[in-house]
PDB file of C-alpha atoms in Angstrom:
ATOM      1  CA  UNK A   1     104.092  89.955 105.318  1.00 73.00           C
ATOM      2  CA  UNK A   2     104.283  90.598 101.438  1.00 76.00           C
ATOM      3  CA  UNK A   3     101.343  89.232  99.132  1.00 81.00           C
ATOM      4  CA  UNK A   4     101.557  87.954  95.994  1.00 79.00           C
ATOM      5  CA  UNK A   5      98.516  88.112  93.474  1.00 82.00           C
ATOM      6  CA  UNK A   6      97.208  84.973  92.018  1.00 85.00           C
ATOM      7  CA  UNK A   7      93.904  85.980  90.877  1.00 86.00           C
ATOM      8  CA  UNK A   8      90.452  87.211  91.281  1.00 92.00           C
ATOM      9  CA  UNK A   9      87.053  86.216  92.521  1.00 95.00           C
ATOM     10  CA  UNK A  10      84.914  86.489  88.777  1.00 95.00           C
ATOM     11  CA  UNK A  11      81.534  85.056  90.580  1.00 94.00           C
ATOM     12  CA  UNK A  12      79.801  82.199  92.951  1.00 93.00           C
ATOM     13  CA  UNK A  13      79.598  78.282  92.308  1.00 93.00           C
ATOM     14  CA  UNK A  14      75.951  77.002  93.566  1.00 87.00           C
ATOM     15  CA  UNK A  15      74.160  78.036  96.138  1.00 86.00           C
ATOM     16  CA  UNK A  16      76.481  77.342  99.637  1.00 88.00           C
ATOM     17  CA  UNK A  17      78.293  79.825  99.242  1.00 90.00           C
ATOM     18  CA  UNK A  18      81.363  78.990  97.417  1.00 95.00           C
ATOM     19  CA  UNK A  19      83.631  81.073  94.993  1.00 96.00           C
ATOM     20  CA  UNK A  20      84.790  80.650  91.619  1.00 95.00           C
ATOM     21  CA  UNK A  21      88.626  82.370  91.599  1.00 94.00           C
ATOM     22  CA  UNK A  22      90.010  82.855  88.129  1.00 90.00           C
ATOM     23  CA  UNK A  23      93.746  82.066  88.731  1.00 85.00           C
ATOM     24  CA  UNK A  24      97.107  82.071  86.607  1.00 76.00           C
ATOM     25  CA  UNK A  25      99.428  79.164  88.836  1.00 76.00           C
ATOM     26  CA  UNK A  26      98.076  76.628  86.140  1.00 73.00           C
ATOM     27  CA  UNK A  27      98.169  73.355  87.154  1.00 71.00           C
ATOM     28  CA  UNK A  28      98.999  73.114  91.034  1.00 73.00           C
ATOM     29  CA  UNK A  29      98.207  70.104  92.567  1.00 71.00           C
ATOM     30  CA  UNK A  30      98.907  71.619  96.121  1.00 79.00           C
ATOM     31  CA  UNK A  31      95.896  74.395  95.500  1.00 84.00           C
ATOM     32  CA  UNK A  32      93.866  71.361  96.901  1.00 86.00           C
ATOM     33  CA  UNK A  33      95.372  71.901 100.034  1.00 87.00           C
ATOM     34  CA  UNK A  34      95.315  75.369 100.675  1.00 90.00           C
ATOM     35  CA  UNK A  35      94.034  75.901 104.097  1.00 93.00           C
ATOM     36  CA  UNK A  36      93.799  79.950 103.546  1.00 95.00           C
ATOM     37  CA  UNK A  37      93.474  82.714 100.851  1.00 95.00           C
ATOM     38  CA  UNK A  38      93.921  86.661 100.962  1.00 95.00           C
ATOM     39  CA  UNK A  39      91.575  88.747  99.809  1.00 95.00           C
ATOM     40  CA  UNK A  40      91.669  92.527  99.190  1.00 92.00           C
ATOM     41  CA  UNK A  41      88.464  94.025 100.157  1.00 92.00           C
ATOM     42  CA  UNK A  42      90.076  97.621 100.557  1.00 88.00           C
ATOM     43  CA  UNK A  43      93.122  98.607  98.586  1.00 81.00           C
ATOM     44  CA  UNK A  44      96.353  97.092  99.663  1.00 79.00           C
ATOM     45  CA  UNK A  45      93.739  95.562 102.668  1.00 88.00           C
ATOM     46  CA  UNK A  46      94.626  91.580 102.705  1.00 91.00           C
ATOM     47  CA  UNK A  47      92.171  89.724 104.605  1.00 95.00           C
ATOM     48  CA  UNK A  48      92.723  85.928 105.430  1.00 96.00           C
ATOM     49  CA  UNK A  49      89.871  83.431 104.549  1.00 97.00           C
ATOM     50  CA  UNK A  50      89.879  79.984 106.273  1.00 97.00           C
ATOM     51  CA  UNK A  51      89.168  77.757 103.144  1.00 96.00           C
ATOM     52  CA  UNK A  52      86.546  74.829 103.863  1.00 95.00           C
ATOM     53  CA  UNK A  53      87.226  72.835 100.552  1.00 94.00           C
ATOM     54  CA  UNK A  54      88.896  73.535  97.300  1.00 93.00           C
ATOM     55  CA  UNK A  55      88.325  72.044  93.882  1.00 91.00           C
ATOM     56  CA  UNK A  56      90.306  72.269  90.836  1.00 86.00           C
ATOM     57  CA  UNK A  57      87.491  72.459  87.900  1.00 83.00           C
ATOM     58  CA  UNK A  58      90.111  73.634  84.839  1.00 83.00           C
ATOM     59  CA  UNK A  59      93.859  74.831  84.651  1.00 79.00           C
ATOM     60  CA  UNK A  60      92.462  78.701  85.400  1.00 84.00           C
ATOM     61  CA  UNK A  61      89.405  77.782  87.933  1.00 90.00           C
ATOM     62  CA  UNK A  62      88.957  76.982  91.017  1.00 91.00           C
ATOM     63  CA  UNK A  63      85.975  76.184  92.863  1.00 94.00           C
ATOM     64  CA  UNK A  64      86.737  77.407  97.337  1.00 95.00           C
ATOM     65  CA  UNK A  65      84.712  76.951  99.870  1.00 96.00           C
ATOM     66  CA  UNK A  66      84.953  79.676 102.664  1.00 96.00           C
ATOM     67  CA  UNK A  67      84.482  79.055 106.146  1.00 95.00           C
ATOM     68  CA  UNK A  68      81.705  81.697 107.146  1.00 94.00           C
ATOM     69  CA  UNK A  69      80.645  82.658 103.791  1.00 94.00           C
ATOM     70  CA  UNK A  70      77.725  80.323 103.334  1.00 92.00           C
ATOM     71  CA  UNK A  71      75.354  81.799 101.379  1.00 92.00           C
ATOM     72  CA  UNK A  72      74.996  83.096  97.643  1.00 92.00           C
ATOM     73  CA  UNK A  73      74.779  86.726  99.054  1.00 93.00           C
ATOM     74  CA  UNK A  74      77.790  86.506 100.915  1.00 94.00           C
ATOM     75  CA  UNK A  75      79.890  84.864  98.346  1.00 94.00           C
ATOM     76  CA  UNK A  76      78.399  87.428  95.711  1.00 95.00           C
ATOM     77  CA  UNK A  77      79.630  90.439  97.510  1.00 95.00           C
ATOM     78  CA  UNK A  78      83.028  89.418  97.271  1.00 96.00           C
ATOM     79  CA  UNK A  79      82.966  89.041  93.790  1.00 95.00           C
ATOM     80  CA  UNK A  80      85.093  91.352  91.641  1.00 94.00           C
ATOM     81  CA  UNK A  81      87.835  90.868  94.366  1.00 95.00           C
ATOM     82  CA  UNK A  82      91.999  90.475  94.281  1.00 91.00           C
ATOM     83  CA  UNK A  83      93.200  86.699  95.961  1.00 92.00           C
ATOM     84  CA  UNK A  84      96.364  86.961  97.242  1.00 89.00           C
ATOM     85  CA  UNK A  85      98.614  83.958  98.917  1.00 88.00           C
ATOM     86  CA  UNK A  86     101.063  84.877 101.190  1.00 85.00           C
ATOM     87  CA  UNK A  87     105.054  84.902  99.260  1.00 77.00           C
ATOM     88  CA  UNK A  88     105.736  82.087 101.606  1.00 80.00           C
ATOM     89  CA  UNK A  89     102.729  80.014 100.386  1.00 85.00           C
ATOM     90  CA  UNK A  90     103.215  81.192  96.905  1.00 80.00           C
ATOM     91  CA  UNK A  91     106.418  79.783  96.984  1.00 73.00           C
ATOM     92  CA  UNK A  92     105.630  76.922  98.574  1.00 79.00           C
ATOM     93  CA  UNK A  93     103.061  75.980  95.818  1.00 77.00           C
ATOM     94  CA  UNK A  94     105.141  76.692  92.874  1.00 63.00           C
ATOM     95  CA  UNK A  95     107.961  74.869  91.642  1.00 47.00           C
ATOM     96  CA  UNK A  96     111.667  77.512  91.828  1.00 42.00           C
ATOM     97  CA  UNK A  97     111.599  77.057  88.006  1.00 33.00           C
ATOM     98  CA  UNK A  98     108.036  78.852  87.760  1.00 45.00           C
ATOM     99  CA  UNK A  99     108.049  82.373  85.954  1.00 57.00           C
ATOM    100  CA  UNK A 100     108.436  85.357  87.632  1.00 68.00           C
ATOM    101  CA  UNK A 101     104.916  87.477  89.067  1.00 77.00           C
ATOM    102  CA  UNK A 102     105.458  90.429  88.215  1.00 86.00           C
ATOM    103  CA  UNK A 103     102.229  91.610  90.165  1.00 87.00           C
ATOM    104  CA  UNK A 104     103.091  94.736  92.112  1.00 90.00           C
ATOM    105  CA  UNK A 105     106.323  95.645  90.330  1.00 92.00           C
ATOM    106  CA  UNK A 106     106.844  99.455  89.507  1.00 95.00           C
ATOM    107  CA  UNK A 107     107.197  99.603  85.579  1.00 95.00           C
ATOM    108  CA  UNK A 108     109.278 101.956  83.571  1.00 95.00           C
ATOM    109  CA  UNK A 109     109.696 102.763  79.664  1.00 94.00           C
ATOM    110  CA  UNK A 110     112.949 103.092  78.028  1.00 91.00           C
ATOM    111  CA  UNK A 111     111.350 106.205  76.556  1.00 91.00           C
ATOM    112  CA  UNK A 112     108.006 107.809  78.955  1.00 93.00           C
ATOM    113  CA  UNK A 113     110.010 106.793  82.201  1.00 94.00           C
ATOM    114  CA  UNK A 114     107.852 105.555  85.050  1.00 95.00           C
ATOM    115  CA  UNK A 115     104.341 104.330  84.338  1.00 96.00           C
ATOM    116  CA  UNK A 116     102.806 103.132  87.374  1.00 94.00           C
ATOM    117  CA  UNK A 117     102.403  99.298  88.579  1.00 94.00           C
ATOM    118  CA  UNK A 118     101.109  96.082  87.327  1.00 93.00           C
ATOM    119  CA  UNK A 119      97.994  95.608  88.644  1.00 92.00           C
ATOM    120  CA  UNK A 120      97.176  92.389  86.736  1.00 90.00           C
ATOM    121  CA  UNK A 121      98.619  89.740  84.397  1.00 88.00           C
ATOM    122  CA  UNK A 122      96.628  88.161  81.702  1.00 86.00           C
ATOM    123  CA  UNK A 123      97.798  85.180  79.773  1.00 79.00           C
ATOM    124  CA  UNK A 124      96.982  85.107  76.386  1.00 78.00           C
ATOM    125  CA  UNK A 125      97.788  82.127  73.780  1.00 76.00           C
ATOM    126  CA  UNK A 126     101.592  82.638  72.901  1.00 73.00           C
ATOM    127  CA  UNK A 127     101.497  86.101  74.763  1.00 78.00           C
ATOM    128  CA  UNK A 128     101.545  87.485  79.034  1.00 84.00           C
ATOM    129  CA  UNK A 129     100.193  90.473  79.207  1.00 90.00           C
ATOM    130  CA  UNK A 130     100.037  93.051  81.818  1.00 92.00           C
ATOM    131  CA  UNK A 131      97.825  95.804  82.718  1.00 94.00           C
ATOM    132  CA  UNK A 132      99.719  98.828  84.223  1.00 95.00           C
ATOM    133  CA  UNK A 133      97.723 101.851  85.761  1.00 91.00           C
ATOM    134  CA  UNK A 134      99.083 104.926  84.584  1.00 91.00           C
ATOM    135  CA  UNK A 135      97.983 108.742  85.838  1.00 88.00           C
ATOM    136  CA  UNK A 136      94.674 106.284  86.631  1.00 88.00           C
ATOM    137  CA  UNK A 137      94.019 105.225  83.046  1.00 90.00           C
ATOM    138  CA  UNK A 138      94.525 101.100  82.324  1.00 93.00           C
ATOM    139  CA  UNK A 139      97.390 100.343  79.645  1.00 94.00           C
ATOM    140  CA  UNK A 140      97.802  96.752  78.515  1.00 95.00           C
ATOM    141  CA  UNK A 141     101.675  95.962  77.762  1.00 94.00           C
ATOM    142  CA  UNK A 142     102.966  92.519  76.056  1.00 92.00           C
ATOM    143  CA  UNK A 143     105.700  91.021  78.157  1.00 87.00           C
ATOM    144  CA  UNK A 144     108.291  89.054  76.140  1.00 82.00           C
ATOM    145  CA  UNK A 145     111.968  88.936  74.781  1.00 76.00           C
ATOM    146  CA  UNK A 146     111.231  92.326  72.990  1.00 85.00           C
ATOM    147  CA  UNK A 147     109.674  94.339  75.081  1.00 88.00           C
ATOM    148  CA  UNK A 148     111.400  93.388  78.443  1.00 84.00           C
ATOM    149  CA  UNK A 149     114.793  95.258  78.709  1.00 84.00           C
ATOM    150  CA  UNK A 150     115.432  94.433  82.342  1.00 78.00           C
ATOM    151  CA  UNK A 151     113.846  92.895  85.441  1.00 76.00           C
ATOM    152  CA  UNK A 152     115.114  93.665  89.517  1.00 73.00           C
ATOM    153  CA  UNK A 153     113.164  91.201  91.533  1.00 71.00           C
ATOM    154  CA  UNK A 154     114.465  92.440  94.784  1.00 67.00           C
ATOM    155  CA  UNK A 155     113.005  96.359  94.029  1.00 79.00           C
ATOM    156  CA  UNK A 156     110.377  94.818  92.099  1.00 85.00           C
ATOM    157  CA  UNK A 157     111.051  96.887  89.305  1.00 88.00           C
ATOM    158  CA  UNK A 158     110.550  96.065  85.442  1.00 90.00           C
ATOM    159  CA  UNK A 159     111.823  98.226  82.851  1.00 90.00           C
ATOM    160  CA  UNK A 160     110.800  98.240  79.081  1.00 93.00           C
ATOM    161  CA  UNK A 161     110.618  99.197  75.698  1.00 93.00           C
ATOM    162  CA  UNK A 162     107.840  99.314  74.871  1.00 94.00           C
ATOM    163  CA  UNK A 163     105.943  99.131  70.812  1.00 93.00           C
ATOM    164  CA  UNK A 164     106.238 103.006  69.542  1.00 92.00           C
ATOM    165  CA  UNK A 165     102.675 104.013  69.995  1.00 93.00           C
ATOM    166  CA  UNK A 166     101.042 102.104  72.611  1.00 92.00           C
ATOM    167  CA  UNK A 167     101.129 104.588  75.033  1.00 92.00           C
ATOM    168  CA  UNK A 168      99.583 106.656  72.625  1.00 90.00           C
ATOM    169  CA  UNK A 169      96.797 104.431  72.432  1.00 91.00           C
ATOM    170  CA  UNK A 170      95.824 104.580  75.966  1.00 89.00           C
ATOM    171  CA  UNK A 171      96.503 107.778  77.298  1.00 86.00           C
ATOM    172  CA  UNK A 172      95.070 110.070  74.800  1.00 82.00           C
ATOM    173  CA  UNK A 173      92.033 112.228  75.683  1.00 68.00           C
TER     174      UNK A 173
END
């Protein structure tokens, strides 16, 4: 089964154990009826959570219920987490004209070669961003018309060109 990344646990919502999941799917109105979630509580470890209720508070939050996680402790330790949906549900929930993810996809530069992967996508006012691990540090990358040079959904690979510099920035001692 391959996972797809839609966001991460950033904390707990009262006191019965619920979830606040910072997400980038925007506004969904079949997240209300998600009956399950993935979550990564080991590296590349995808456990399935049996969702109890979902609300939608904003266009980036969501407020989930979790069926045996009922109390603040519980929901706290699994804060800091990846959620994952399933490709199938993923797809399911968003419409085909919905940008690519490019969670998990292996990114080169025109000039350094490989990098490493995206680990996470942030969207920005006017500007996606994504955070690559390279040789362990974290590099943040704009993804748009300029930088993108080429993109292989199948190998999930994403080649750029990066600004002259950038690297630079991050990977210096």
């Amino acid at each position: 089964m391959e996972f797809i990344q839609i966001g991460k646990i950033t904390g707990t919502h009262g006191l019965s154990g619920n979830v606040t999941i910072f997400h980038h799917l925007g506004k969904l109105p079949g997240l209300k009826n998600l009956k399950h979630i993935f979550i990564e509580l080991k590296r590349e470890s995808y456990i399935p959570f049996f969702t109890e209720q979902v609300k939608i508070d904003n266009e980036q939050e969501l407020y989930v219920k979790l069926e045996e996680v009922d109390t603040m402790e519980s929901a706290k330790s699994l804060s800091g987490k990846q959620v994952f949906l399933s490709t199938e549900q993923y797809e399911k929930l968003n419409p085909k004209e919905a940008d690519i993810n490019f969670i998990g996809f292996e990114v080169w530069d025109r000039e350094a070669g490989k990098l490493g992967k995206v680990e996470e996508l942030l969207e920005t006012p006017g500007q996606l961003l994504a955070t690559i691990s390279v040789n362990g540090k974290e590099v943040i990358a704009p993804l748009n018309d300029q930088t993108i040079i080429s993109v292989d959904i199948p190998t999930k690979q994403l080649k750029l060109q990066l600004p002259e510099g950038l690297l630079d920035v991050y990977l210096k001692d």
